[in-house]
Structure formats: structure tokens, C-alpha cells
PDB file of C-alpha atoms in Angstrom:
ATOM      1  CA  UNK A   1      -6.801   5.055 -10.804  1.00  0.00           C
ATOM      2  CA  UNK A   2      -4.442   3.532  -8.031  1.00  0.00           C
ATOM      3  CA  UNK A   3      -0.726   4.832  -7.284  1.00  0.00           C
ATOM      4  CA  UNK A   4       1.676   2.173  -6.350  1.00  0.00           C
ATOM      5  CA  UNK A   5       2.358   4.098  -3.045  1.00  0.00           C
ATOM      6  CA  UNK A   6      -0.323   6.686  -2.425  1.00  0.00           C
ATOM      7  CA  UNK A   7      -3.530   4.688  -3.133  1.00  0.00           C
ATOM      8  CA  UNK A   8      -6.932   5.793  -4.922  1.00  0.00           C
ATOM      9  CA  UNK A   9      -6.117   8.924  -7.032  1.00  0.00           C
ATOM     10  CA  UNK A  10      -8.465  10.625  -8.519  1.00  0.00           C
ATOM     11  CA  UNK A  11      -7.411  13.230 -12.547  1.00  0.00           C
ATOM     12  CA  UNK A  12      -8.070  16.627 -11.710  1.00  0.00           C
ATOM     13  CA  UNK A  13      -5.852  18.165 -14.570  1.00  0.00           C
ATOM     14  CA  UNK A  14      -3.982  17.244 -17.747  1.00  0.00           C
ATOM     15  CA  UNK A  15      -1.512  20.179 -18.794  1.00  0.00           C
ATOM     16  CA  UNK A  16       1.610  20.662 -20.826  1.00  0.00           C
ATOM     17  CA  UNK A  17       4.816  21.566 -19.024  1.00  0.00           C
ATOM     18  CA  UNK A  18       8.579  22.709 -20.340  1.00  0.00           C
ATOM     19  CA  UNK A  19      11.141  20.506 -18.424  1.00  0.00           C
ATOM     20  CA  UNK A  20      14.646  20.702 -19.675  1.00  0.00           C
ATOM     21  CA  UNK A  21      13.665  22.840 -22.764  1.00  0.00           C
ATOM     22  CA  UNK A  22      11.090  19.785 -23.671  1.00  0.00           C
ATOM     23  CA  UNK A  23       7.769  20.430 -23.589  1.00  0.00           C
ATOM     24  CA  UNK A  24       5.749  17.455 -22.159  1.00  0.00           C
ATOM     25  CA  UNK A  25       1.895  16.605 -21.159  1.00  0.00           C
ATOM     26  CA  UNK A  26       1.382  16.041 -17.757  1.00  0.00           C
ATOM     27  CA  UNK A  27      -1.379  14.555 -15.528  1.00  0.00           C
ATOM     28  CA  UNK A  28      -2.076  15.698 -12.232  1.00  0.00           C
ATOM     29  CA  UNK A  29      -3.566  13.977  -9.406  1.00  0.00           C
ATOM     30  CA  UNK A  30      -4.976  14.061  -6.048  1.00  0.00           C
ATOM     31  CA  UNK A  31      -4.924  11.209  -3.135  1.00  0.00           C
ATOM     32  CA  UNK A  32      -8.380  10.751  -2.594  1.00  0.00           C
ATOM     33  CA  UNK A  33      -8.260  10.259   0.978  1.00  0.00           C
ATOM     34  CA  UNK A  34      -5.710  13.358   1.757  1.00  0.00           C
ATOM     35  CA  UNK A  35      -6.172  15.288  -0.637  1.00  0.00           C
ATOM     36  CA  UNK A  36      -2.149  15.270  -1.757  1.00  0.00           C
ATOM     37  CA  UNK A  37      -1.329  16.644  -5.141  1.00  0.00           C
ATOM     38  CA  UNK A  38       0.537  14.487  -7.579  1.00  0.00           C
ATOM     39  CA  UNK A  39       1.844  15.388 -11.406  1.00  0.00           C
ATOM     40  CA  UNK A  40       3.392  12.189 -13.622  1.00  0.00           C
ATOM     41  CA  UNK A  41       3.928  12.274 -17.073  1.00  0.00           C
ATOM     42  CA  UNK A  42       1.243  11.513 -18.935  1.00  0.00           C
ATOM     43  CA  UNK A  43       3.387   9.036 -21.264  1.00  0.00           C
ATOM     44  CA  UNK A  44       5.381   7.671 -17.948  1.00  0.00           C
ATOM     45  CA  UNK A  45       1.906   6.003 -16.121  1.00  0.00           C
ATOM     46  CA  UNK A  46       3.321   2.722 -16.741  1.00  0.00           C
ATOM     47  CA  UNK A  47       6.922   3.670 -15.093  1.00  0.00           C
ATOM     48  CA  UNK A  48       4.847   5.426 -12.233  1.00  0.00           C
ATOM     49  CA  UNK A  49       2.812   1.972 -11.502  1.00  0.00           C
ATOM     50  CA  UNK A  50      -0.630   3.813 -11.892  1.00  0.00           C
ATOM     51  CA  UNK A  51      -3.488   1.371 -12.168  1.00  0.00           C
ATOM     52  CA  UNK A  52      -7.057   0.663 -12.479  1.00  0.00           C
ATOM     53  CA  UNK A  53      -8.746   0.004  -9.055  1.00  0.00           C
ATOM     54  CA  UNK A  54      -8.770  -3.025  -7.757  1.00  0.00           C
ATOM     55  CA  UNK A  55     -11.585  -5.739  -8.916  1.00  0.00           C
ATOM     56  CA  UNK A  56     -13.709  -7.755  -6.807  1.00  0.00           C
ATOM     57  CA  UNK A  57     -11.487 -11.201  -7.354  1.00  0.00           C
ATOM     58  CA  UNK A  58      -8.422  -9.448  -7.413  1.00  0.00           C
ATOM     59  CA  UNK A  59      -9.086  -8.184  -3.399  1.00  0.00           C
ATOM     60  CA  UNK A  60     -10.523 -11.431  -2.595  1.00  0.00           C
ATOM     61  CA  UNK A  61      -6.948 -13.312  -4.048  1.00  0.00           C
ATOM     62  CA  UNK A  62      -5.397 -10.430  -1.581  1.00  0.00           C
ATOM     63  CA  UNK A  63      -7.341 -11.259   1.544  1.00  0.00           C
ATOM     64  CA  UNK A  64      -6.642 -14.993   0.641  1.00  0.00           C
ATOM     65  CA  UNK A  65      -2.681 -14.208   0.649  1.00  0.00           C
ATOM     66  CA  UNK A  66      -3.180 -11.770   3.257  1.00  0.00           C
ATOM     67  CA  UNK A  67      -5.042 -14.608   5.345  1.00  0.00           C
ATOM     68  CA  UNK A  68      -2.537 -17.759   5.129  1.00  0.00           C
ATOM     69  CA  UNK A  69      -0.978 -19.207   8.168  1.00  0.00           C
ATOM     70  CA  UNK A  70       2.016 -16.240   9.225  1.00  0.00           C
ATOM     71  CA  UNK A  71       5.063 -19.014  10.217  1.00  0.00           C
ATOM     72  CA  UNK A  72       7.428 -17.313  12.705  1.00  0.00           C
ATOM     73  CA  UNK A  73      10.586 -15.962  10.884  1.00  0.00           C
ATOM     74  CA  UNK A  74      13.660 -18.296  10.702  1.00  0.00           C
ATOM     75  CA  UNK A  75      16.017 -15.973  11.577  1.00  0.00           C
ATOM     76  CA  UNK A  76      15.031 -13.104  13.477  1.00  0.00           C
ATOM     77  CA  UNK A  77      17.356  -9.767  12.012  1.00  0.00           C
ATOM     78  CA  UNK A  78      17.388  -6.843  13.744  1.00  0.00           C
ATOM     79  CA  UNK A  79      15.106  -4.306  14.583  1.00  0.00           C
ATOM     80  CA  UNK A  80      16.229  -1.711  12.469  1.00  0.00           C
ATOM     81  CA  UNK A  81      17.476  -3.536   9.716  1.00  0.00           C
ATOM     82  CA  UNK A  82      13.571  -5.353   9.365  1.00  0.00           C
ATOM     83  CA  UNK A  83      12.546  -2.243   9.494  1.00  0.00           C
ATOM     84  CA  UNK A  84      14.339  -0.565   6.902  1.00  0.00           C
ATOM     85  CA  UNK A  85      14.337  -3.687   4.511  1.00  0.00           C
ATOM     86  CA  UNK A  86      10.273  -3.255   4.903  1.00  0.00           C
ATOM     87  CA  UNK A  87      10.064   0.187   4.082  1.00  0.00           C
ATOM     88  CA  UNK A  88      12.005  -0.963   1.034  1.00  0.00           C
ATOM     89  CA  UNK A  89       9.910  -3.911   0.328  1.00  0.00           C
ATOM     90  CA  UNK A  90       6.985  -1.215   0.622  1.00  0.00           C
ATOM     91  CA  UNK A  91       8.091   1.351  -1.911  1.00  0.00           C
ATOM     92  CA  UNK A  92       7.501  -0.876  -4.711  1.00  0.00           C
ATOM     93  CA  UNK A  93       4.484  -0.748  -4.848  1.00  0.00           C
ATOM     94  CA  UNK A  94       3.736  -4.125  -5.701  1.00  0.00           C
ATOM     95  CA  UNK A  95       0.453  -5.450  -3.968  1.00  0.00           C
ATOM     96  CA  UNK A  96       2.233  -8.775  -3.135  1.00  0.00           C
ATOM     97  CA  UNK A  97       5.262  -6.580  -1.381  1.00  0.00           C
ATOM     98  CA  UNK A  98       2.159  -4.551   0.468  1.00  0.00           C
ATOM     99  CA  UNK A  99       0.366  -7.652   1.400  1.00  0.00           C
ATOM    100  CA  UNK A 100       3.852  -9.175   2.675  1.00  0.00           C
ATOM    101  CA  UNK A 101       5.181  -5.983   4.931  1.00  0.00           C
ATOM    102  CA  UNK A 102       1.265  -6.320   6.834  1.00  0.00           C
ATOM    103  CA  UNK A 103       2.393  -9.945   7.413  1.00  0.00           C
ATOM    104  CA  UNK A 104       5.618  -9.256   8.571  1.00  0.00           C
ATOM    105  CA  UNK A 105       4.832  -6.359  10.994  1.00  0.00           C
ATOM    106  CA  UNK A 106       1.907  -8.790  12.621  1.00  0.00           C
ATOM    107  CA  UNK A 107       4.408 -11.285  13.086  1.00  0.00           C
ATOM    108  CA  UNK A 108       7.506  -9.514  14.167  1.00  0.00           C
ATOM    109  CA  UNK A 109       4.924  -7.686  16.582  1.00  0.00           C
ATOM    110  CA  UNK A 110       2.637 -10.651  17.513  1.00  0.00           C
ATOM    111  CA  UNK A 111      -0.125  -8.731  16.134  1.00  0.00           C
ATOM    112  CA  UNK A 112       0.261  -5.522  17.464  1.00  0.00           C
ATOM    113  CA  UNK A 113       3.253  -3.249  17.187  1.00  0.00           C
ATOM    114  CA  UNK A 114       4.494  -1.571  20.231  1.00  0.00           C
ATOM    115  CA  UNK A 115       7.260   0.802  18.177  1.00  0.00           C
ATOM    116  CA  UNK A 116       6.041   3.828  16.588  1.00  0.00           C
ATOM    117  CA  UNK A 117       7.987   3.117  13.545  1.00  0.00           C
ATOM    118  CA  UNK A 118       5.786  -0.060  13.181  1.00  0.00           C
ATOM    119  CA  UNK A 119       3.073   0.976  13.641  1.00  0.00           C
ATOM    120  CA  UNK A 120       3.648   3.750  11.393  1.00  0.00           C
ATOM    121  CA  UNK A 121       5.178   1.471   8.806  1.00  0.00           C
ATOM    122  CA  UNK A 122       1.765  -0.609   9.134  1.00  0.00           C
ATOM    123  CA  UNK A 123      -0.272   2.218   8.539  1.00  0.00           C
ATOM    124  CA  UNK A 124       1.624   2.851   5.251  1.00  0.00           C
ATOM    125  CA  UNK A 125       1.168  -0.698   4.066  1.00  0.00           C
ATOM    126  CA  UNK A 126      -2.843  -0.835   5.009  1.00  0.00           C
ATOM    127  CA  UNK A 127      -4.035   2.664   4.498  1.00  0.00           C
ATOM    128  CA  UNK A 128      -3.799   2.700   0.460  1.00  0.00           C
ATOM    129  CA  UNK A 129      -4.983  -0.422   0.320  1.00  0.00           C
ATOM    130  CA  UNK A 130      -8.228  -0.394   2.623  1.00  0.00           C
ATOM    131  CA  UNK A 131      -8.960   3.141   0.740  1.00  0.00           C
ATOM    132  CA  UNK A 132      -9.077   1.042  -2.818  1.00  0.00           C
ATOM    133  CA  UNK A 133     -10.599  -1.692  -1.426  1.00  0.00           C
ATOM    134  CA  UNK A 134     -13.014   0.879   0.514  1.00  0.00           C
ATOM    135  CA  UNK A 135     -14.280   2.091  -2.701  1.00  0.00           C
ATOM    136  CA  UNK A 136     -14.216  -0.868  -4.623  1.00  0.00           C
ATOM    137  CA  UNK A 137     -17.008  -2.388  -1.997  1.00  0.00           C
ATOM    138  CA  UNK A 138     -18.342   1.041  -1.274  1.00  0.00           C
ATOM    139  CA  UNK A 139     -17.604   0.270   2.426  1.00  0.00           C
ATOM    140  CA  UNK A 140     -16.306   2.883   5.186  1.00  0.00           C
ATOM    141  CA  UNK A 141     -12.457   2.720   4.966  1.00  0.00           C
ATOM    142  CA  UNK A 142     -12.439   2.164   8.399  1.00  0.00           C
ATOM    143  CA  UNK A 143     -14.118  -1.087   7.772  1.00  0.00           C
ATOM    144  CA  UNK A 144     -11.581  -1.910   5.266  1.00  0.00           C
ATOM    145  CA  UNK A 145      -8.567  -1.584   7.796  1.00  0.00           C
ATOM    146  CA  UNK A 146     -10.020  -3.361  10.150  1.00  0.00           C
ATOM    147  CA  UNK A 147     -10.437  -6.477   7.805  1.00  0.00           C
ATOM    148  CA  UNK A 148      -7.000  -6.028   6.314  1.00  0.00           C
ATOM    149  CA  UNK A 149      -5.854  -5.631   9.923  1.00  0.00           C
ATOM    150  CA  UNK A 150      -7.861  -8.527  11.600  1.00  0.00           C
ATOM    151  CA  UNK A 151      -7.268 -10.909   8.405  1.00  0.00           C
ATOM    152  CA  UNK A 152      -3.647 -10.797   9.434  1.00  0.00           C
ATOM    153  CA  UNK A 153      -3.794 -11.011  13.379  1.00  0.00           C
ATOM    154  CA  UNK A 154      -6.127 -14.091  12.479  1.00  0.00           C
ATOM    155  CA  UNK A 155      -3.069 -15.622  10.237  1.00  0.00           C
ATOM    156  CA  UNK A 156      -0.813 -15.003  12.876  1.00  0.00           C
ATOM    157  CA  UNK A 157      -3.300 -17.315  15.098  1.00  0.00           C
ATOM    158  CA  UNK A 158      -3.176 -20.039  12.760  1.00  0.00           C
ATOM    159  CA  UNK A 159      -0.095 -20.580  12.484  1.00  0.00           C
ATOM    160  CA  UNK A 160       0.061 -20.912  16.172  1.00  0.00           C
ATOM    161  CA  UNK A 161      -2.431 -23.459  16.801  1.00  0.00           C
TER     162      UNK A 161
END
């Protein structure tokens, strides 16, 4: 399975728990790339965003999006309000939103970011998704960052030529 924010997770438990005098089955989780515990409710997965990993044509249509021509912005806000409006846009968990923030920070940074909290921000938009895509092509996830990471610097190119 896939969290919307942490990535790959992989069902180490299923147990019951009392919350609020209600007794309720839980699952619980671990990142597989950090090994970071998570519990949802078992009945909640579709609140929580959890997912089945990413298909072939599903990361392909994400590289495509990932790889159109990055216009500059209109209007260029400032730094800390882009920066907390894509932190925003990235806790949704929506691939589209995750695919969009990696766009933005390229472009806002012309390709790489010199602030810590972009490059940090970029790492939290790329990481889950290069460890899905990682083990959906049973490729290093190393090799997965740098195409998520070199698909955008090269749509940030062609938009400039």
C-alpha cells in the first residue's frame, strides 16, 4: 500500500483498540524506507488516502505531467508565502499536488534550490514518490529521484528554449 504523505507502507499488524470507550480495529504500518510506525483505522483507509502502489501507466502519465514545459510564474509571491502554500499543496496527498510542488520548487529555484527549506520541501515531494516508483520498477530509489529530479530540471529547460 501507498500513504498519501509517507509513501510505500508495508501491514505489519491488525489489532483492536478502545478509543473513547469504542472499541475499534486498527491497522498498523511501517514506512518502508524509514522504518516509521503508522496505526489508521482499519474502516478509515479511504479518509487516510491509503492506496495500491502505483502501476506501470499510472507513473508513466506522472513523468509525462512531471515532464511538460515549466512556464515561469506570472506573479512571483513571496518567499515564504510559496513556501508555505507548497507545504500545503503537499499535505494532500494528491499525486497531481506532489507532481506540481516538484515543478514549482525547480522553477522558483531554476532547478536547484539554494534555501534549506526548499530543498527540504523537495525532498518531501520526491522521496515517497521515487520509493513507490522504486519498487514498482524494482529500480534503486536513488535511480528513481534522480529521474523524478532530472525530468523536472529538463521541463524547466524547455520552457526556456
Amino acid at each position: 500500500l501507498t500513504h498519501p504523505v509517507h509513501g510505500p507502507v508495508r501491514i505489519v499488524a491488525l489489532r483492536s483498540r478502545t478509543v473513547r470507550g469504542t472499541e475499534r480495529e486498527y491497522v498498523d504500518l511501517v514506512v518502508i524506507d524509514d522504518e516509521m510506525q503508522i496505526s489508521v483505522p482499519a474502516d478509515g483507509k479511504d479518509v487516510v488516502g491509503l492506496r495500491a502502489l502505483l502501476e506501470e501507466s499510472e507513473i508513466v502519465t506522472l513523468i509525462e505531467q512531471l515532464a511538460e514545459p515549466i512556464p515561469a510564474p506570472e506573479k512571483k509571491s513571496s518567499w515564504a508565502h510559496r513556501i508555505k502554500s507548497l507545504q500545503m499543496q503537499l499535505q494532500t496527498g494528491r499525486l497531481s499536488d506532489r507532481i506540481e510542488v516538484i515543478r514549482a520548487i525547480v522553477r522558483d529555484s531554476g532547478g536547484t534550490p539554494s534555501s534549506l527549506a526548499e530543498r527540504n520541501l523537495l525532498k518531501q515531494a520526491i522521496d515517497p514518490l521515487a520509493s513507490e516508483i522504486a519498487i514498482a520498477r524494482s529500480v534503486s530509489r536513488e535511480d528513481a529521484q534522480l529521474l523524478l529530479q532530472s525530468t523536472a530540471e529538463n521541463a524547466l529547460k524547455a520552457a526556456a528554449a
